[in-house]
Amino acid sequence: QARCLCVNMHRLDKQTVSRIKSEQVIVDVPSAVKELVENALDGGADQVWVTLEGQGLSKITVQDTGSGMTLEQLQMCALPHTTSKIETYEDIGGVVSYGFRGEALASLASISQELEIISRPNKSLISEKLLEKAQDVAYSLKYDHHGNPNEDSVTTQAMSPGTRIIVKNLFKDLPVRHKVCKQDKTVAKRVNHVVTEYALVHPKLRIQLKNPPQAPFMKGPTSDNLSTVALLFGPAFADGLSEIKEEIEDGPFPWTFEALIPSPTSPDPAICSRSTGERNFIYVNKRPVECSAISRMIINSWRDSCEQRSRFPFIFVLLTLPHNTFEINLSSNKRKIFFHEQDYIL
């Protein structure tokens, strides 16, 4: 016999709706770090510092040297679906930034006990339209669970141009989620992977991760992607890779293909491979994506060439495509991708 769970149909209150939607965007500490690092990169930052306390559940701090925000922008930035990237749905097809939905800061405000943002405009990176509103000090604001600024929390601070975002007590009011995240022994490894993804595809970026008791992750500017691999994984590792660059002009549209994969002639294939597929880095226009078709094609080809059936090669693939040839608005983390001409690309 069916059990009636709700006698009367009713609309959920705003706070409940906000939390339900927010939990779909920020599902754990690595996804929170991902969103904040992408915010920094979208702001033009060339330096990003990430600091976690209590594995990120107690405190996450991300500071950057990006464009920063005016006081007016600070007052709006954590409201749901507030963004500077698009104005209508049709704009998504041409979006070049990592973020565009205006969900991340609103989600963090909803599922943390405190969200604080300190920002000072970088006058060399903001538009002329905002210059007249740009202050020479940093403003600090805290936000309620709906993303509204607590006006009595507004203070000024001395800070270099850029933005610092502080998230305290993530998931503290969601006891089950908090417990699951606290017991998850893979958090540190996955946060490190997130930072590595953006470090690899942005050679000029200086990025640092501190997550005690783990060893700090530090990457300085490099000249190219291969140099970044050498810096992060060692010169011997980089020496075992083949670098491929192709510009494809014939076909439905022009595009470029860059890859770093283990050399099939390497005397020791084990150097650039692992027993798991965790070093699989695929990007479209510098956005990390999941594409099993590309991964599977490269893995099978490499295994056939060196007879390493139980190992997974290091994969770095960067596709640069026209923005109207793929879709990434398919999942909350924007990792799934749909190519309009997948057969042509493969």
mmCIF file of C-alpha atoms in Angstrom:
data_model
loop_
_atom_site.group_PDB
_atom_site.id
_atom_site.type_symbol
_atom_site.label_atom_id
_atom_site.label_comp_id
_atom_site.label_asym_id
_atom_site.label_seq_id
_atom_site.Cartn_x
_atom_site.Cartn_y
_atom_site.Cartn_z
ATOM 1 C CA GLN A 1 0.000 0.000 0.000
ATOM 2 C CA ALA A 2 1.353 3.389 -0.992
ATOM 3 C CA ARG A 3 2.190 5.702 1.858
ATOM 4 C CA CYS A 4 1.205 9.372 1.519
ATOM 5 C CA LEU A 5 4.238 11.439 2.401
ATOM 6 C CA CYS A 6 2.627 14.854 2.103
ATOM 7 C CA VAL A 7 -1.026 15.656 2.669
ATOM 8 C CA ASN A 8 -0.994 19.168 1.247
ATOM 9 C CA MET A 9 1.004 20.434 -1.731
ATOM 10 C CA HIS A 10 3.040 23.486 -0.753
ATOM 11 C CA ARG A 11 5.967 25.578 -1.877
ATOM 12 C CA LEU A 12 9.261 25.168 -0.073
ATOM 13 C CA ASP A 13 10.616 28.176 1.752
ATOM 14 C CA LYS A 14 13.516 30.099 0.197
ATOM 15 C CA GLN A 15 16.149 28.807 2.623
ATOM 16 C CA THR A 16 15.231 25.155 1.948
ATOM 17 C CA VAL A 17 15.269 25.725 -1.821
ATOM 18 C CA SER A 18 18.604 27.507 -1.555
ATOM 19 C CA ARG A 19 20.211 24.670 0.371
ATOM 20 C CA ILE A 20 18.860 21.934 -1.899
ATOM 21 C CA LYS A 21 20.229 23.712 -4.992
ATOM 22 C CA SER A 22 23.510 24.623 -3.298
ATOM 23 C CA GLU A 23 24.248 21.025 -2.343
ATOM 24 C CA GLN A 24 24.173 20.154 -6.038
ATOM 25 C CA VAL A 25 26.892 22.718 -6.855
ATOM 26 C CA ILE A 26 29.192 22.353 -3.840
ATOM 27 C CA VAL A 27 29.175 18.663 -2.972
ATOM 28 C CA ASP A 28 32.448 18.493 -1.047
ATOM 29 C CA VAL A 29 35.651 20.394 -0.245
ATOM 30 C CA PRO A 30 37.339 19.719 -3.637
ATOM 31 C CA SER A 31 34.337 21.151 -5.506
ATOM 32 C CA ALA A 32 34.436 24.256 -3.296
ATOM 33 C CA VAL A 33 38.147 24.727 -4.023
ATOM 34 C CA LYS A 34 37.507 24.190 -7.747
ATOM 35 C CA GLU A 35 34.865 26.927 -7.873
ATOM 36 C CA LEU A 36 37.013 29.421 -5.971
ATOM 37 C CA VAL A 37 40.135 28.783 -8.069
ATOM 38 C CA GLU A 38 38.070 29.204 -11.240
ATOM 39 C CA ASN A 39 36.702 32.500 -9.881
ATOM 40 C CA ALA A 40 40.275 33.697 -9.402
ATOM 41 C CA LEU A 41 41.326 32.666 -12.913
ATOM 42 C CA ASP A 42 38.233 34.273 -14.439
ATOM 43 C CA GLY A 43 39.331 37.477 -12.715
ATOM 44 C CA GLY A 44 42.656 37.402 -14.542
ATOM 45 C CA ALA A 45 44.763 36.355 -11.548
ATOM 46 C CA ASP A 46 48.368 35.349 -12.183
ATOM 47 C CA GLN A 47 48.851 34.306 -8.552
ATOM 48 C CA VAL A 48 46.496 32.192 -6.418
ATOM 49 C CA TRP A 49 46.953 31.028 -2.820
ATOM 50 C CA VAL A 50 44.732 28.275 -1.391
ATOM 51 C CA THR A 51 44.795 27.509 2.335
ATOM 52 C CA LEU A 52 42.719 24.857 4.100
ATOM 53 C CA GLU A 53 42.154 24.292 7.794
ATOM 54 C CA GLY A 54 40.596 21.117 9.126
ATOM 55 C CA GLN A 55 40.819 19.590 5.612
ATOM 56 C CA GLY A 56 38.734 22.527 4.384
ATOM 57 C CA LEU A 57 35.715 21.877 6.586
ATOM 58 C CA SER A 58 36.827 24.395 9.213
ATOM 59 C CA LYS A 59 38.118 27.036 6.834
ATOM 60 C CA ILE A 60 38.942 27.585 3.162
ATOM 61 C CA THR A 61 40.819 30.720 2.121
ATOM 62 C CA VAL A 62 41.537 31.559 -1.513
ATOM 63 C CA GLN A 63 43.375 34.776 -2.334
ATOM 64 C CA ASP A 64 44.300 36.043 -5.786
ATOM 65 C CA THR A 65 45.816 38.931 -7.706
ATOM 66 C CA GLY A 66 42.908 39.228 -10.122
ATOM 67 C CA SER A 67 40.664 42.114 -11.089
ATOM 68 C CA GLY A 68 39.030 42.438 -7.677
ATOM 69 C CA MET A 69 35.596 43.968 -7.094
ATOM 70 C CA THR A 70 34.151 47.372 -6.316
ATOM 71 C CA LEU A 71 31.973 47.787 -3.236
ATOM 72 C CA GLU A 72 28.885 47.719 -5.453
ATOM 73 C CA GLN A 73 29.957 44.407 -6.977
ATOM 74 C CA LEU A 74 30.757 42.982 -3.551
ATOM 75 C CA GLN A 75 27.238 43.747 -2.409
ATOM 76 C CA MET A 76 25.776 41.706 -5.273
ATOM 77 C CA CYS A 77 28.268 38.905 -5.957
ATOM 78 C CA ALA A 78 26.864 36.260 -3.572
ATOM 79 C CA LEU A 79 23.229 36.632 -4.623
ATOM 80 C CA PRO A 80 21.883 33.591 -6.517
ATOM 81 C CA HIS A 81 22.346 33.680 -10.284
ATOM 82 C CA THR A 82 24.269 36.940 -10.227
ATOM 83 C CA THR A 83 27.049 36.946 -12.798
ATOM 84 C CA SER A 84 29.057 39.277 -15.004
ATOM 85 C CA LYS A 85 29.667 36.586 -17.636
ATOM 86 C CA ILE A 86 26.321 36.353 -19.478
ATOM 87 C CA GLU A 87 23.067 38.283 -19.793
ATOM 88 C CA THR A 88 20.823 35.756 -21.556
ATOM 89 C CA TYR A 89 20.802 31.982 -22.104
ATOM 90 C CA GLU A 90 21.933 32.489 -25.699
ATOM 91 C CA ASP A 91 25.202 33.974 -24.404
ATOM 92 C CA ILE A 92 26.304 30.574 -23.053
ATOM 93 C CA GLY A 93 27.346 29.477 -26.543
ATOM 94 C CA GLY A 94 30.074 32.120 -26.623
ATOM 95 C CA VAL A 95 31.199 32.063 -22.999
ATOM 96 C CA VAL A 96 34.970 31.977 -22.519
ATOM 97 C CA SER A 97 35.106 31.978 -18.713
ATOM 98 C CA TYR A 98 35.056 28.969 -16.387
ATOM 99 C CA GLY A 99 31.990 30.223 -14.523
ATOM 100 C CA PHE A 100 28.843 31.806 -15.889
ATOM 101 C CA ARG A 101 25.836 30.610 -13.871
ATOM 102 C CA GLY A 102 26.348 32.795 -10.817
ATOM 103 C CA GLU A 103 25.914 29.840 -8.458
ATOM 104 C CA ALA A 104 29.215 29.241 -6.655
ATOM 105 C CA LEU A 105 29.341 32.109 -4.131
ATOM 106 C CA ALA A 106 25.603 31.863 -3.460
ATOM 107 C CA SER A 107 26.006 28.142 -2.790
ATOM 108 C CA LEU A 108 28.933 28.702 -0.439
ATOM 109 C CA ALA A 109 26.947 31.332 1.461
ATOM 110 C CA SER A 110 24.073 28.883 1.829
ATOM 111 C CA ILE A 111 25.979 25.819 3.065
ATOM 112 C CA SER A 112 28.666 27.428 5.235
ATOM 113 C CA GLN A 113 28.311 29.195 8.547
ATOM 114 C CA GLU A 114 30.238 32.217 7.344
ATOM 115 C CA LEU A 115 31.244 33.612 3.976
ATOM 116 C CA GLU A 116 33.505 36.654 3.956
ATOM 117 C CA ILE A 117 34.928 38.373 0.879
ATOM 118 C CA ILE A 118 37.623 41.047 0.947
ATOM 119 C CA SER A 119 38.368 42.716 -2.363
ATOM 120 C CA ARG A 120 40.172 45.668 -3.864
ATOM 121 C CA PRO A 121 39.872 46.478 -7.593
ATOM 122 C CA ASN A 122 42.964 46.011 -9.712
ATOM 123 C CA LYS A 123 42.752 49.118 -11.871
ATOM 124 C CA SER A 124 44.950 47.601 -14.565
ATOM 125 C CA LEU A 125 42.501 44.716 -15.103
ATOM 126 C CA ILE A 126 39.040 46.271 -14.806
ATOM 127 C CA SER A 127 37.029 48.026 -17.499
ATOM 128 C CA GLU A 128 37.006 51.792 -17.949
ATOM 129 C CA LYS A 129 33.339 51.773 -16.925
ATOM 130 C CA LEU A 130 34.297 50.525 -13.441
ATOM 131 C CA LEU A 131 37.349 52.720 -12.955
ATOM 132 C CA GLU A 132 35.358 55.614 -11.539
ATOM 133 C CA LYS A 133 33.854 53.271 -8.911
ATOM 134 C CA ALA A 134 37.138 51.580 -8.031
ATOM 135 C CA GLN A 135 38.299 52.320 -4.507
ATOM 136 C CA ASP A 136 41.905 52.437 -3.332
ATOM 137 C CA VAL A 137 41.196 50.294 -0.271
ATOM 138 C CA ALA A 138 39.873 46.778 0.187
ATOM 139 C CA TYR A 139 36.315 46.369 1.422
ATOM 140 C CA SER A 140 35.332 43.372 3.515
ATOM 141 C CA LEU A 141 31.756 42.020 3.615
ATOM 142 C CA LYS A 142 30.085 39.029 5.222
ATOM 143 C CA TYR A 143 26.947 37.407 3.834
ATOM 144 C CA ASP A 144 23.858 35.653 5.172
ATOM 145 C CA HIS A 145 22.648 32.245 3.929
ATOM 146 C CA HIS A 146 20.766 33.908 1.051
ATOM 147 C CA GLY A 147 23.861 35.737 -0.203
ATOM 148 C CA ASN A 148 22.687 39.110 1.088
ATOM 149 C CA PRO A 149 25.506 41.266 2.466
ATOM 150 C CA ASN A 150 25.396 42.040 6.171
ATOM 151 C CA GLU A 151 25.708 45.795 5.812
ATOM 152 C CA ASP A 152 26.882 46.233 9.398
ATOM 153 C CA SER A 153 29.841 43.942 8.590
ATOM 154 C CA VAL A 154 31.348 46.305 5.997
ATOM 155 C CA THR A 155 34.892 47.287 6.922
ATOM 156 C CA THR A 156 37.959 48.521 5.073
ATOM 157 C CA GLN A 157 41.336 46.820 5.105
ATOM 158 C CA ALA A 158 44.806 47.361 3.730
ATOM 159 C CA MET A 159 45.327 44.777 0.985
ATOM 160 C CA SER A 160 46.954 44.561 -2.425
ATOM 161 C CA PRO A 161 44.567 44.562 -5.410
ATOM 162 C CA GLY A 162 42.728 41.277 -5.816
ATOM 163 C CA THR A 163 40.261 39.202 -3.810
ATOM 164 C CA ARG A 164 40.362 37.032 -0.711
ATOM 165 C CA ILE A 165 37.439 34.670 -0.059
ATOM 166 C CA ILE A 166 37.056 32.969 3.318
ATOM 167 C CA VAL A 167 34.598 30.120 3.872
ATOM 168 C CA LYS A 168 34.118 28.899 7.442
ATOM 169 C CA ASN A 169 32.487 25.717 8.731
ATOM 170 C CA LEU A 170 31.423 24.197 5.428
ATOM 171 C CA PHE A 171 28.428 21.798 5.771
ATOM 172 C CA LYS A 172 28.296 22.393 9.555
ATOM 173 C CA ASP A 173 24.493 22.784 9.389
ATOM 174 C CA LEU A 174 24.210 19.645 7.232
ATOM 175 C CA PRO A 175 25.309 16.976 9.729
ATOM 176 C CA VAL A 176 25.178 13.975 7.392
ATOM 177 C CA ARG A 177 27.145 15.710 4.631
ATOM 178 C CA HIS A 178 29.602 17.085 7.189
ATOM 179 C CA LYS A 179 30.174 13.627 8.682
ATOM 180 C CA VAL A 180 30.686 11.998 5.292
ATOM 181 C CA CYS A 181 33.188 14.668 4.224
ATOM 182 C CA LYS A 182 35.030 14.466 7.533
ATOM 183 C CA GLN A 183 35.430 10.705 7.205
ATOM 184 C CA ASP A 184 36.527 10.873 3.566
ATOM 185 C CA LYS A 185 40.243 10.004 3.493
ATOM 186 C CA THR A 186 40.614 11.038 -0.157
ATOM 187 C CA VAL A 187 39.846 14.753 0.299
ATOM 188 C CA ALA A 188 43.473 15.933 0.472
ATOM 189 C CA LYS A 189 44.416 13.922 -2.612
ATOM 190 C CA ARG A 190 41.433 15.210 -4.602
ATOM 191 C CA VAL A 191 42.044 18.838 -3.605
ATOM 192 C CA ASN A 192 45.651 18.437 -4.746
ATOM 193 C CA HIS A 193 44.388 17.020 -8.042
ATOM 194 C CA VAL A 194 42.079 20.017 -8.578
ATOM 195 C CA VAL A 195 44.947 22.461 -8.037
ATOM 196 C CA THR A 196 47.231 20.383 -10.281
ATOM 197 C CA GLU A 197 44.665 20.484 -13.100
ATOM 198 C CA TYR A 198 44.731 24.279 -13.273
ATOM 199 C CA ALA A 199 48.470 24.513 -12.607
ATOM 200 C CA LEU A 200 49.207 22.284 -15.620
ATOM 201 C CA VAL A 201 47.134 24.206 -18.159
ATOM 202 C CA HIS A 202 48.190 27.690 -16.992
ATOM 203 C CA PRO A 203 52.003 27.753 -17.327
ATOM 204 C CA LYS A 204 52.301 31.432 -16.341
ATOM 205 C CA LEU A 205 50.255 30.943 -13.164
ATOM 206 C CA ARG A 206 51.850 30.930 -9.720
ATOM 207 C CA ILE A 207 49.681 28.790 -7.447
ATOM 208 C CA GLN A 208 50.135 27.490 -3.917
ATOM 209 C CA LEU A 209 48.147 25.050 -1.781
ATOM 210 C CA LYS A 210 48.580 24.679 1.969
ATOM 211 C CA ASN A 211 46.582 21.870 3.568
ATOM 212 C CA PRO A 212 48.270 20.720 6.813
ATOM 213 C CA PRO A 213 49.493 18.141 7.593
ATOM 214 C CA GLN A 214 50.034 17.531 3.862
ATOM 215 C CA ALA A 215 53.177 18.911 2.245
ATOM 216 C CA PRO A 216 52.555 22.278 0.561
ATOM 217 C CA PHE A 217 51.969 22.348 -3.196
ATOM 218 C CA MET A 218 53.820 25.174 -4.933
ATOM 219 C CA LYS A 219 54.122 25.894 -8.635
ATOM 220 C CA GLY A 220 55.750 28.977 -10.114
ATOM 221 C CA PRO A 221 55.495 30.424 -13.634
ATOM 222 C CA THR A 222 56.915 28.305 -16.455
ATOM 223 C CA SER A 223 57.411 28.825 -20.177
ATOM 224 C CA ASP A 224 55.099 26.075 -21.450
ATOM 225 C CA ASN A 225 53.093 22.978 -20.527
ATOM 226 C CA LEU A 226 56.040 20.563 -20.815
ATOM 227 C CA SER A 227 58.095 22.750 -18.461
ATOM 228 C CA THR A 228 55.192 22.685 -15.998
ATOM 229 C CA VAL A 229 55.116 18.876 -16.138
ATOM 230 C CA ALA A 230 58.867 18.815 -15.461
ATOM 231 C CA LEU A 231 58.388 21.130 -12.481
ATOM 232 C CA LEU A 232 55.507 19.142 -10.969
ATOM 233 C CA PHE A 233 56.541 15.558 -11.747
ATOM 234 C CA GLY A 234 60.271 15.786 -12.329
ATOM 235 C CA PRO A 235 62.639 16.198 -15.324
ATOM 236 C CA ALA A 236 62.963 12.430 -15.881
ATOM 237 C CA PHE A 237 59.173 12.161 -16.131
ATOM 238 C CA ALA A 238 58.975 15.002 -18.665
ATOM 239 C CA ASP A 239 61.843 13.526 -20.713
ATOM 240 C CA GLY A 240 59.767 10.393 -21.248
ATOM 241 C CA LEU A 241 56.924 12.304 -22.919
ATOM 242 C CA SER A 242 56.268 13.027 -26.566
ATOM 243 C CA GLU A 243 54.953 16.489 -27.415
ATOM 244 C CA ILE A 244 52.356 16.743 -30.172
ATOM 245 C CA LYS A 245 50.963 19.960 -31.661
ATOM 246 C CA GLU A 246 48.610 20.039 -34.612
ATOM 247 C CA GLU A 247 46.574 22.767 -36.294
ATOM 248 C CA ILE A 248 43.652 21.305 -38.230
ATOM 249 C CA GLU A 249 42.282 23.581 -40.932
ATOM 250 C CA ASP A 250 40.291 21.197 -43.123
ATOM 251 C CA GLY A 251 36.889 20.061 -41.911
ATOM 252 C CA PRO A 252 33.756 21.645 -40.439
ATOM 253 C CA PHE A 253 35.843 24.118 -38.387
ATOM 254 C CA PRO A 254 39.504 24.890 -37.611
ATOM 255 C CA TRP A 255 40.923 23.747 -34.261
ATOM 256 C CA THR A 256 44.182 22.904 -32.528
ATOM 257 C CA PHE A 257 45.335 19.808 -30.704
ATOM 258 C CA GLU A 258 48.156 19.716 -28.150
ATOM 259 C CA ALA A 259 49.196 16.623 -26.231
ATOM 260 C CA LEU A 260 51.856 15.250 -23.923
ATOM 261 C CA ILE A 261 51.824 11.460 -23.828
ATOM 262 C CA PRO A 262 54.463 8.830 -23.004
ATOM 263 C CA SER A 263 56.828 8.140 -25.865
ATOM 264 C CA PRO A 264 56.215 4.699 -27.386
ATOM 265 C CA THR A 265 60.001 4.307 -27.762
ATOM 266 C CA SER A 266 60.739 4.978 -24.074
ATOM 267 C CA PRO A 267 63.061 2.286 -22.644
ATOM 268 C CA ASP A 268 61.005 2.224 -19.443
ATOM 269 C CA PRO A 269 57.249 2.785 -20.009
ATOM 270 C CA ALA A 270 56.629 2.568 -16.265
ATOM 271 C CA ILE A 271 58.224 5.996 -15.684
ATOM 272 C CA CYS A 272 55.323 7.867 -17.288
ATOM 273 C CA SER A 273 52.514 5.517 -16.300
ATOM 274 C CA ARG A 274 50.709 4.400 -13.168
ATOM 275 C CA SER A 275 48.570 1.542 -11.934
ATOM 276 C CA THR A 276 45.551 3.905 -11.874
ATOM 277 C CA GLY A 277 44.233 6.471 -14.345
ATOM 278 C CA GLU A 278 44.466 9.460 -12.031
ATOM 279 C CA ARG A 279 46.969 11.371 -14.190
ATOM 280 C CA ASN A 280 44.479 11.879 -16.980
ATOM 281 C CA PHE A 281 44.236 15.573 -17.852
ATOM 282 C CA ILE A 282 41.928 16.535 -20.725
ATOM 283 C CA TYR A 283 40.995 20.139 -21.474
ATOM 284 C CA VAL A 284 38.811 21.977 -23.926
ATOM 285 C CA ASN A 285 39.783 25.654 -24.175
ATOM 286 C CA LYS A 286 41.697 25.170 -20.890
ATOM 287 C CA ARG A 287 38.606 23.822 -19.095
ATOM 288 C CA PRO A 288 39.168 20.409 -17.428
ATOM 289 C CA VAL A 289 36.636 17.971 -18.857
ATOM 290 C CA GLU A 290 35.795 14.288 -18.742
ATOM 291 C CA CYS A 291 35.865 12.579 -22.133
ATOM 292 C CA SER A 292 36.127 8.803 -21.935
ATOM 293 C CA ALA A 293 36.301 8.484 -25.736
ATOM 294 C CA ILE A 294 39.541 10.494 -25.939
ATOM 295 C CA SER A 295 41.035 8.824 -22.854
ATOM 296 C CA ARG A 296 40.182 5.332 -24.058
ATOM 297 C CA MET A 297 41.616 5.983 -27.534
ATOM 298 C CA ILE A 298 44.972 7.184 -26.142
ATOM 299 C CA ILE A 299 45.197 4.480 -23.473
ATOM 300 C CA ASN A 300 44.503 1.670 -25.949
ATOM 301 C CA SER A 301 46.972 3.051 -28.473
ATOM 302 C CA TRP A 302 49.712 3.378 -25.849
ATOM 303 C CA ARG A 303 49.089 -0.116 -24.472
ATOM 304 C CA ASP A 304 49.289 -1.600 -27.965
ATOM 305 C CA SER A 305 52.614 0.137 -28.586
ATOM 306 C CA CYS A 306 54.385 -0.909 -25.390
ATOM 307 C CA GLU A 307 52.435 -3.970 -24.215
ATOM 308 C CA GLN A 308 51.651 -2.511 -20.783
ATOM 309 C CA ARG A 309 48.121 -3.867 -20.456
ATOM 310 C CA SER A 310 47.662 -3.205 -16.747
ATOM 311 C CA ARG A 311 48.998 0.358 -16.592
ATOM 312 C CA PHE A 312 47.601 3.807 -17.432
ATOM 313 C CA PRO A 313 49.723 6.386 -19.268
ATOM 314 C CA PHE A 314 50.035 10.023 -18.260
ATOM 315 C CA ILE A 315 47.711 12.003 -20.537
ATOM 316 C CA PHE A 316 47.693 15.747 -21.153
ATOM 317 C CA VAL A 317 45.414 16.801 -23.995
ATOM 318 C CA LEU A 318 44.402 20.378 -24.788
ATOM 319 C CA LEU A 319 41.835 20.999 -27.504
ATOM 320 C CA THR A 320 41.198 24.571 -28.629
ATOM 321 C CA LEU A 321 37.839 24.697 -30.365
ATOM 322 C CA PRO A 322 35.381 27.361 -31.538
ATOM 323 C CA HIS A 323 32.938 27.978 -28.696
ATOM 324 C CA ASN A 324 29.901 27.027 -30.744
ATOM 325 C CA THR A 325 31.182 23.496 -31.424
ATOM 326 C CA PHE A 326 30.607 22.010 -27.967
ATOM 327 C CA GLU A 327 28.383 22.286 -24.898
ATOM 328 C CA ILE A 328 29.471 22.149 -21.253
ATOM 329 C CA ASN A 329 26.273 23.259 -19.500
ATOM 330 C CA LEU A 330 25.361 19.611 -18.911
ATOM 331 C CA SER A 331 26.208 19.027 -15.254
ATOM 332 C CA SER A 332 26.654 21.035 -12.071
ATOM 333 C CA ASN A 333 30.456 20.845 -12.220
ATOM 334 C CA LYS A 334 30.599 21.567 -15.991
ATOM 335 C CA ARG A 335 32.921 18.583 -16.533
ATOM 336 C CA LYS A 336 30.742 16.658 -18.956
ATOM 337 C CA ILE A 337 31.059 17.790 -22.538
ATOM 338 C CA PHE A 338 29.108 17.261 -25.721
ATOM 339 C CA PHE A 339 30.942 17.727 -29.016
ATOM 340 C CA HIS A 340 28.779 18.644 -31.988
ATOM 341 C CA GLU A 341 31.270 16.848 -34.282
ATOM 342 C CA GLN A 342 32.827 14.186 -32.044
ATOM 343 C CA ASP A 343 33.675 11.806 -34.900
ATOM 344 C CA TYR A 344 35.548 14.593 -36.683
ATOM 345 C CA ILE A 345 37.537 15.463 -33.545
ATOM 346 C CA LEU A 346 38.410 11.837 -32.772
#
